[in-house]
mmCIF file of C-alpha atoms and ligand atoms in Angstrom:
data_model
loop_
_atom_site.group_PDB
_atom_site.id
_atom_site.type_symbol
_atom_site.label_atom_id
_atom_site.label_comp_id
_atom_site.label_asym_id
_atom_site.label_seq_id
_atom_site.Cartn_x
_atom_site.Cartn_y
_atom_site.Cartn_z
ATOM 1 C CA UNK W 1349 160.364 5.887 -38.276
ATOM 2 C CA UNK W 1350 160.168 3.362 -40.866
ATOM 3 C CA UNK W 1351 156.505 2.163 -41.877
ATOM 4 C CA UNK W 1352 155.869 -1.701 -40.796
ATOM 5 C CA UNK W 1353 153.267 -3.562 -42.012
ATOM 6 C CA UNK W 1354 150.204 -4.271 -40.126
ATOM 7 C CA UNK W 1355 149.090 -8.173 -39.532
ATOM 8 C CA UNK W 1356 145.052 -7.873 -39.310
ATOM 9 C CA UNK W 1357 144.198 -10.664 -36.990
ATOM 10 C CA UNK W 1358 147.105 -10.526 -34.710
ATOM 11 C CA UNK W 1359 146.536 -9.430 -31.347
ATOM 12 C CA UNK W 1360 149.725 -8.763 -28.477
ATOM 13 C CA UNK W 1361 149.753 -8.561 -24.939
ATOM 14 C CA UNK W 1362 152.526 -6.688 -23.211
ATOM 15 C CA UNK W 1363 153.542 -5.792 -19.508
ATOM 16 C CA UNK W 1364 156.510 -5.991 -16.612
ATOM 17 C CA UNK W 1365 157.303 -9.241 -15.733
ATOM 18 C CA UNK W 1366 154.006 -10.193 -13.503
ATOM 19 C CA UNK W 1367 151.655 -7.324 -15.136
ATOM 20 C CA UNK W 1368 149.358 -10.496 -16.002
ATOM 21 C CA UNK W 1369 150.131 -10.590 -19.848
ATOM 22 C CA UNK W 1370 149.639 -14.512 -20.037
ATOM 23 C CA UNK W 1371 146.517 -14.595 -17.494
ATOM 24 C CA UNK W 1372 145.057 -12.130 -20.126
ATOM 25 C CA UNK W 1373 146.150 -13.713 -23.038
ATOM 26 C CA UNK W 1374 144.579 -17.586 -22.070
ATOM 27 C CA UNK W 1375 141.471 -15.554 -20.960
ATOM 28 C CA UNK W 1376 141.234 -13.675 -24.594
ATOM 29 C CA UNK W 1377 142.196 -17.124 -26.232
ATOM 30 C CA UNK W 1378 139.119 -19.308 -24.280
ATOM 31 C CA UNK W 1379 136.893 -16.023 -24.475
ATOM 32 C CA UNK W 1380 137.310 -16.520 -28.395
ATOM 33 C CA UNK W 1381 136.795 -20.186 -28.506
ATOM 34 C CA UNK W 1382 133.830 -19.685 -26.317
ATOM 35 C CA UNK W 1383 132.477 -17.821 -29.227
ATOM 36 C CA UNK W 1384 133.601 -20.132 -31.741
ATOM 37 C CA UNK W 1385 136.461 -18.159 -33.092
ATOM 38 C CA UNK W 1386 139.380 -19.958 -34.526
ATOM 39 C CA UNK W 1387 141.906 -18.930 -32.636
ATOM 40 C CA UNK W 1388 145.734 -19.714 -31.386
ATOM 41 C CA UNK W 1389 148.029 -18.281 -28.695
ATOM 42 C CA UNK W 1390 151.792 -17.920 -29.041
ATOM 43 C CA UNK W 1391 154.025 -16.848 -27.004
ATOM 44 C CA UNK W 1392 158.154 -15.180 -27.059
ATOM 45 C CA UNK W 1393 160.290 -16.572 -26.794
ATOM 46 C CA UNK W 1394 159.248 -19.233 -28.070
ATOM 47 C CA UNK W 1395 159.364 -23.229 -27.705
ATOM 48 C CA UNK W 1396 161.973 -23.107 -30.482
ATOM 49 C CA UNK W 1397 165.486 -24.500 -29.740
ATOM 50 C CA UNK W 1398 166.387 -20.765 -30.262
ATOM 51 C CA UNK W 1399 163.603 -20.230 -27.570
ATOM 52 C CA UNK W 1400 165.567 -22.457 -25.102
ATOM 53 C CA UNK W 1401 168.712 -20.728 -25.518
ATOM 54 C CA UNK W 1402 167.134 -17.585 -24.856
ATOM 55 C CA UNK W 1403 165.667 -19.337 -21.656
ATOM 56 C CA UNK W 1404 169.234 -20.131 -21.015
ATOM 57 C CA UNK W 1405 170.325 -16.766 -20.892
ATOM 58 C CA UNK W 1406 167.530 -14.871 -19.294
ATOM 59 C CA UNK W 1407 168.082 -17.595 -16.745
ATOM 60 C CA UNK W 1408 171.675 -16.403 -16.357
ATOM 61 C CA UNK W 1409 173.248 -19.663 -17.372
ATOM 62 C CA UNK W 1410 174.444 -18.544 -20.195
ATOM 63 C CA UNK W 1411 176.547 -15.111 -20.541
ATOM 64 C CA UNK W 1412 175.774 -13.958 -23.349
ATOM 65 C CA UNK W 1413 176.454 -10.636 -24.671
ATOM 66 C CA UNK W 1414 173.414 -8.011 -24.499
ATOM 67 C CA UNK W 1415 173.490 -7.765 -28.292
ATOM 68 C CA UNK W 1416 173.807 -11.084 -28.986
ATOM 69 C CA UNK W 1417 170.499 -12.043 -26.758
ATOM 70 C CA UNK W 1418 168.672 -8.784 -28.411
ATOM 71 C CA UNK W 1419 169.728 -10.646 -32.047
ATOM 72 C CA UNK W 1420 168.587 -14.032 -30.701
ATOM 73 C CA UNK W 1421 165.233 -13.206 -29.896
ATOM 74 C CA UNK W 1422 165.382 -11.624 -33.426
ATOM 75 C CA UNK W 1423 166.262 -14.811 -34.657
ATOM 76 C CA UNK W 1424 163.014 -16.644 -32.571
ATOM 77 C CA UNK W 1425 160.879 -14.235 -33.764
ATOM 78 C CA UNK W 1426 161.747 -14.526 -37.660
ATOM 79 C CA UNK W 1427 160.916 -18.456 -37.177
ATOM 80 C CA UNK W 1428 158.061 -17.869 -35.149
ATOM 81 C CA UNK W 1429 156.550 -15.596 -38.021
ATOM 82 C CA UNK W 1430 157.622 -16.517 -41.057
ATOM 83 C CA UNK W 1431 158.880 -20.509 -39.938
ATOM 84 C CA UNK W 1432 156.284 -23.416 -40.911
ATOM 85 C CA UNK W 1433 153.439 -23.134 -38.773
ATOM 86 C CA UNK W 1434 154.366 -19.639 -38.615
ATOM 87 C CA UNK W 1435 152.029 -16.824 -37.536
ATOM 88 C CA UNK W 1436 151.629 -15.259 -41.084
ATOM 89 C CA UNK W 1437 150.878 -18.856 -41.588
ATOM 90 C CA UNK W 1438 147.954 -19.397 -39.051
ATOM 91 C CA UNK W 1439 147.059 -15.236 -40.137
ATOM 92 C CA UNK W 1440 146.738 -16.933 -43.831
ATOM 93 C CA UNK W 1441 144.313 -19.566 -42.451
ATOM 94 C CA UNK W 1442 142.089 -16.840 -41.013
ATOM 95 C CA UNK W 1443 143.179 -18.118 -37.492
ATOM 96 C CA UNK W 1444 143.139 -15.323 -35.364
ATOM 97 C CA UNK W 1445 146.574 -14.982 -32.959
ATOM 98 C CA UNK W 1446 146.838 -13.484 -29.616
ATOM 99 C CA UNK W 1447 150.568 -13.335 -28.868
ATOM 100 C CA UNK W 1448 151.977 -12.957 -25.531
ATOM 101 C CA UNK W 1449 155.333 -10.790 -26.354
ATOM 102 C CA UNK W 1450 156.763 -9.603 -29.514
ATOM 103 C CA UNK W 1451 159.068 -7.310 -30.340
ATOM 104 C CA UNK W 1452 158.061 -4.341 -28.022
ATOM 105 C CA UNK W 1453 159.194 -6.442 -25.562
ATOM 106 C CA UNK W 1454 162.825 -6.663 -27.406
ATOM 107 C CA UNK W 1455 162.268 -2.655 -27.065
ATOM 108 C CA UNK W 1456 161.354 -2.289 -23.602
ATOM 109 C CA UNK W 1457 164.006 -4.851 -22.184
ATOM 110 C CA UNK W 1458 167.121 -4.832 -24.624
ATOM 111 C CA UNK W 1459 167.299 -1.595 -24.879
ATOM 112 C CA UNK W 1460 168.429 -1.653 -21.208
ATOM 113 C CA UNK W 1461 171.567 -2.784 -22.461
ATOM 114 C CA UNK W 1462 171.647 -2.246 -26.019
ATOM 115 C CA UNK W 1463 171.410 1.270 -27.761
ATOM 116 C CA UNK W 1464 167.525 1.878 -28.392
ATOM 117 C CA UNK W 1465 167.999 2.227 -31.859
ATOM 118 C CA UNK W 1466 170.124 -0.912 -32.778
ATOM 119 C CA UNK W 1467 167.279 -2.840 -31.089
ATOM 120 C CA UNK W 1468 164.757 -0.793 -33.083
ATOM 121 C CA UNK W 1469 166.657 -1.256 -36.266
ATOM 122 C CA UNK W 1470 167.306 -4.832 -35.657
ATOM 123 C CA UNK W 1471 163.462 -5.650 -35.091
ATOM 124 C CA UNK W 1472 162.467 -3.287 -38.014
ATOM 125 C CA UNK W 1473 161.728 -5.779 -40.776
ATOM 126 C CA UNK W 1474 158.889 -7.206 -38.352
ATOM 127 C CA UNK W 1475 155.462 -6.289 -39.011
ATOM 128 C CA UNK W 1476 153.455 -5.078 -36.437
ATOM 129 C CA UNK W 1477 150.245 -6.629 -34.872
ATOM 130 C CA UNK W 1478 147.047 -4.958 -35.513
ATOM 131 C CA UNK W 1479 146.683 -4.196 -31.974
ATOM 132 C CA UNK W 1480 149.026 -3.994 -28.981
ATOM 133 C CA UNK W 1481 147.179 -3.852 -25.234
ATOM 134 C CA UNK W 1482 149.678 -2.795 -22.932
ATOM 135 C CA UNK W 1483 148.911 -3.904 -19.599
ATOM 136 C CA UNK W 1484 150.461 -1.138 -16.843
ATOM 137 C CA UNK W 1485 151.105 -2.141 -13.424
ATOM 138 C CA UNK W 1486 153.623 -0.813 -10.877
ATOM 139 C CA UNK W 1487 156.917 -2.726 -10.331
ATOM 140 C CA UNK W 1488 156.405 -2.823 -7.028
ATOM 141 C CA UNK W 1489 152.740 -4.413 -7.651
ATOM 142 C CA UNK W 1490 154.398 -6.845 -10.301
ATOM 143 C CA UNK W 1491 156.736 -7.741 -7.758
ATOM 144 C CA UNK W 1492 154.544 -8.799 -4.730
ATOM 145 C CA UNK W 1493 153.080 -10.846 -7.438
ATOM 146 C CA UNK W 1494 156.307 -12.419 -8.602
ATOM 147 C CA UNK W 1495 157.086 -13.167 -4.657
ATOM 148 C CA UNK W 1496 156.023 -17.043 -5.135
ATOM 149 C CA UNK W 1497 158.594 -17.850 -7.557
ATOM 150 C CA UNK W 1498 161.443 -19.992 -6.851
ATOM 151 C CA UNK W 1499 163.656 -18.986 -9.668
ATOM 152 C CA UNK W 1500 163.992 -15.483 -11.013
ATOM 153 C CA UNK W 1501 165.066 -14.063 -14.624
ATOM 154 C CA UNK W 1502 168.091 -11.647 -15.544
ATOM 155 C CA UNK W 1503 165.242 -9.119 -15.880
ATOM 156 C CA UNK W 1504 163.001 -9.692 -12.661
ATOM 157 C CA UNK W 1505 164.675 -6.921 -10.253
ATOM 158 C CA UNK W 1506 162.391 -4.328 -8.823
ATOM 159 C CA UNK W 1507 165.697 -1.645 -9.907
ATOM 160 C CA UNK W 1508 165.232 -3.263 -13.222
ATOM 161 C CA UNK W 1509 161.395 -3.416 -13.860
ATOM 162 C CA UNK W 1510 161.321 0.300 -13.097
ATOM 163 C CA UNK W 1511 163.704 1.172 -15.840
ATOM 164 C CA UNK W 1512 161.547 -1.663 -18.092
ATOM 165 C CA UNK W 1513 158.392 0.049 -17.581
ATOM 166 C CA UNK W 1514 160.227 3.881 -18.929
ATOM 167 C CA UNK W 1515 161.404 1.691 -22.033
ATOM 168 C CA UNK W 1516 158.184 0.497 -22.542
ATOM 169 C CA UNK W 1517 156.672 4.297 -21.841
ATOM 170 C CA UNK W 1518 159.487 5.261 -24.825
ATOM 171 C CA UNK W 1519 158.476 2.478 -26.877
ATOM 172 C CA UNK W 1520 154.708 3.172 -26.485
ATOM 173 C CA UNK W 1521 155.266 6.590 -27.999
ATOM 174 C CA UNK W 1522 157.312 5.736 -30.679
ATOM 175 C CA UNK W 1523 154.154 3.456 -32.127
ATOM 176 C CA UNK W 1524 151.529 6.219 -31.743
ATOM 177 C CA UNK W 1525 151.380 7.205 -35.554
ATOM 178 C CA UNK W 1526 152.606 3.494 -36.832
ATOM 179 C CA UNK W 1527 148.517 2.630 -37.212
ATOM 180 C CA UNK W 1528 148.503 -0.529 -35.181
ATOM 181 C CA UNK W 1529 145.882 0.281 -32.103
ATOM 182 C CA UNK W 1530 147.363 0.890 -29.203
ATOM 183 C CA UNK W 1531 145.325 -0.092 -25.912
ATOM 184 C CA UNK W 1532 146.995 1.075 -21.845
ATOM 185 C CA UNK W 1533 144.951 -0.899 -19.579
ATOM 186 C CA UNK W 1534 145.392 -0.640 -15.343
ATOM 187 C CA UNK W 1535 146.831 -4.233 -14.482
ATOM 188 C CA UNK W 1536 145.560 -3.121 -10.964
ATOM 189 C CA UNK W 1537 142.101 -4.360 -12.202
ATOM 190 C CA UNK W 1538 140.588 -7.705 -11.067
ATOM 191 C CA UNK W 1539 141.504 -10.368 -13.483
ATOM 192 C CA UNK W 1540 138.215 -10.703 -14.976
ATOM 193 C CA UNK W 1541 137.454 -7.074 -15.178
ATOM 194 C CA UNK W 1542 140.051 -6.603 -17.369
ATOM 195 C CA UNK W 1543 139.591 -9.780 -19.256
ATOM 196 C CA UNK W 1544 136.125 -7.821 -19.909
ATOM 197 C CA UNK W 1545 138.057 -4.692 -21.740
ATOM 198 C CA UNK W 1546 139.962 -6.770 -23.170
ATOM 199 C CA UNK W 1547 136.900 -8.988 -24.555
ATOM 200 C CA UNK W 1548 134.977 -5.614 -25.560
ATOM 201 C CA UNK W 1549 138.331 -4.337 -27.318
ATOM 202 C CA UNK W 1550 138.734 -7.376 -29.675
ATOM 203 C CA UNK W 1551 135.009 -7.890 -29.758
ATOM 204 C CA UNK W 1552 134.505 -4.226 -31.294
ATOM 205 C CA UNK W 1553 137.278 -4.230 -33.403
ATOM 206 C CA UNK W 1554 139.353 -1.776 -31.750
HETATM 207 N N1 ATP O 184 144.580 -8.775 -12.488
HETATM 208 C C1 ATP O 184 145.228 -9.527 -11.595
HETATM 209 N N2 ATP O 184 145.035 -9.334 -10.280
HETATM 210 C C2 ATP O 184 145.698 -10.069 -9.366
HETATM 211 N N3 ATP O 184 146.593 -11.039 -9.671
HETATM 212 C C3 ATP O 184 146.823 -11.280 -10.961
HETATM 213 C C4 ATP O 184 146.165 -10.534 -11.997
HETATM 214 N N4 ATP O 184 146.601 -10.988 -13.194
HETATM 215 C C5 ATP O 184 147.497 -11.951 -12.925
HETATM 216 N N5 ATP O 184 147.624 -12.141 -11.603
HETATM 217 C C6 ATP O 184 148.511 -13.096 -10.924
HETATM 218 O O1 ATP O 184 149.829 -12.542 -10.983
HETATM 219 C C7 ATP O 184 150.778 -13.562 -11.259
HETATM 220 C C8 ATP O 184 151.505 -13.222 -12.585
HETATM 221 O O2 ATP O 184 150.550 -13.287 -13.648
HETATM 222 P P1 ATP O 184 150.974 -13.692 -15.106
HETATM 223 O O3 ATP O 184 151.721 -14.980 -15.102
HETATM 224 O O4 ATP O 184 149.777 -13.595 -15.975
HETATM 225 O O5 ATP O 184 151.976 -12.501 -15.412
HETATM 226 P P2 ATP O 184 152.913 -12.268 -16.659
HETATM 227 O O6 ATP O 184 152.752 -10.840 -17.016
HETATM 228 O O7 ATP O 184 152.636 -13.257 -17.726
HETATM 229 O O8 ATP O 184 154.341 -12.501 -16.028
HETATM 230 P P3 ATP O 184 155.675 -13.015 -16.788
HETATM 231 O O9 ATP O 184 155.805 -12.165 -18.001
HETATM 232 O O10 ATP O 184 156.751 -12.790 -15.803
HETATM 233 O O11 ATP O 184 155.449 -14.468 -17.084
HETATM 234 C C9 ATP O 184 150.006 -14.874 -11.304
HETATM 235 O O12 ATP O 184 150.040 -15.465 -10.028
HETATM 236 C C10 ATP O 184 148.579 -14.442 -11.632
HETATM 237 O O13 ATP O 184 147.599 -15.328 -11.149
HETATM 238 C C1 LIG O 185 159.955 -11.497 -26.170
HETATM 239 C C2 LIG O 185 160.993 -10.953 -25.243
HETATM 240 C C3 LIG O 185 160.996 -11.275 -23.906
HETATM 241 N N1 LIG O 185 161.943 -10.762 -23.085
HETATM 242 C C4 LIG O 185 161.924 -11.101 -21.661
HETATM 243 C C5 LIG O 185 160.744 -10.581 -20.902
HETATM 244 C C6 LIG O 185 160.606 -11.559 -19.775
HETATM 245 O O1 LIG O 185 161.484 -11.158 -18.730
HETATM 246 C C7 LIG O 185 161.110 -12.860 -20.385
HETATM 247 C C8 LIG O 185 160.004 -13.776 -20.822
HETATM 248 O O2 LIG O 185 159.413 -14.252 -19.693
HETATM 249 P P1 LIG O 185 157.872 -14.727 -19.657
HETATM 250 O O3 LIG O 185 157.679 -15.134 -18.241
HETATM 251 O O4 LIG O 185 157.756 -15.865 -20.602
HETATM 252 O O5 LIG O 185 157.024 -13.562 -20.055
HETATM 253 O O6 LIG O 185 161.848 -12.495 -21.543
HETATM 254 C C9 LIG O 185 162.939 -9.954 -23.590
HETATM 255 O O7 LIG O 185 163.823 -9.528 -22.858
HETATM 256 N N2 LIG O 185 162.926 -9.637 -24.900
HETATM 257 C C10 LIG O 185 162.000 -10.103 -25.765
HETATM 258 O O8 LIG O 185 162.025 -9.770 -26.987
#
């Protein structure tokens, strides 16, 4: 495994589609402000024209080869670190970022396509945030919860969110001895309870 740099500062949420990454990623983001912490979320892919293409595909509008999406959202993230206005920018300012996605994400869901390690290698010259919270939920829980939306993503199958959630099991493991801080918490929780870990995490340093 090669050794990544750690960003102090940088915080990512992760989860199935519908695990409740972005509810607990505005939480974390008001919960700071609350305290006066300067603070800014981001999110992958991003708002980039890149981003939209990206949208495009995962949309199925677009049909793109697997590798080519897996090196587009390589291409988003380079921009949305080291692009103006950049994360390592905002880490520079002492502005604290939660991001919602990053590159495990390229792991967990490319890599149902894409050999694991081309992905890997592909996303390798990324640092890592210093802390990752995994939130775990069941497909089939992420799913009743997806059941209001009108349009779905490439990725948004129940088949395919249970072979997500192994990739991100893989990925998990693969980051134990990396020295980022690894968090699993149960997405089953009531929103605020687990905006409440998630508070005492950051809060503590963990
Ligand atoms: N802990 C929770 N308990 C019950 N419902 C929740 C919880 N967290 C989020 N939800 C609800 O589940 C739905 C999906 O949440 P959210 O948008 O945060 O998921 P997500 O992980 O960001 O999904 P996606 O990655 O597909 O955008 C929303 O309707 C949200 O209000
Ligand atoms: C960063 C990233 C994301 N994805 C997938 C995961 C989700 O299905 C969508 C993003 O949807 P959201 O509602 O905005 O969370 O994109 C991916 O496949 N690879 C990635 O690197």
């Amino acid at each position: 495994m090669k050794e990544q740099k750690i960003l102090s500062g940088y915080t990512v949420f992760e989860g199935l589609d519908g695990a409740g990454t972005t509810t607990q990623a505005l939480l974390l983001a008001d919960r700071c402000k609350l305290k006066g912490k300067a603070v800014q979320l981001t999110f992958e892919p991003t708002a980039s024209e890149i981003g939209v293409v990206i949208r495009k595909v995962l949309a199925g509008q677009l049909p793109y080869h697997p590798e080519t999406l897996a090196r587009l959202f390589v291409a988003d993230r380079y921009e949305h670190l080291f692009g103006k206005g950049g994360i390592l920018s905002l880490l520079d300012k002492h502005i604290a970022v939660i991001g919602d996605r990053y590159l495990f994400s390229s792991l967990a869901y490319q890599s149902l396509d894409v050999d694991f390690d081309i992905v890997y290698e592909i996303n390798s010259m990324f640092p890592l945030p210093e802390r990752l919270i995994y939130i775990d939920l069941a497909p089939e829980e992420c799913e009743r919860r997806m059941s209001d939306r009108d349009q779905r993503d490439i990725f948004e199958t129940l088949a395919l969110q249970k072979r997500v959630r192994e990739r991100y099991e893989h990925t998990l493991d693969r980051y134990v001895k990396s020295g980022m801080k690894i968090h699993r918490l149960d997405g089953a929780l009531a929103k605020e309870e687990l905006a409440e870990k998630v508070w005492s995490i950051v809060r503590d340093g963990r």
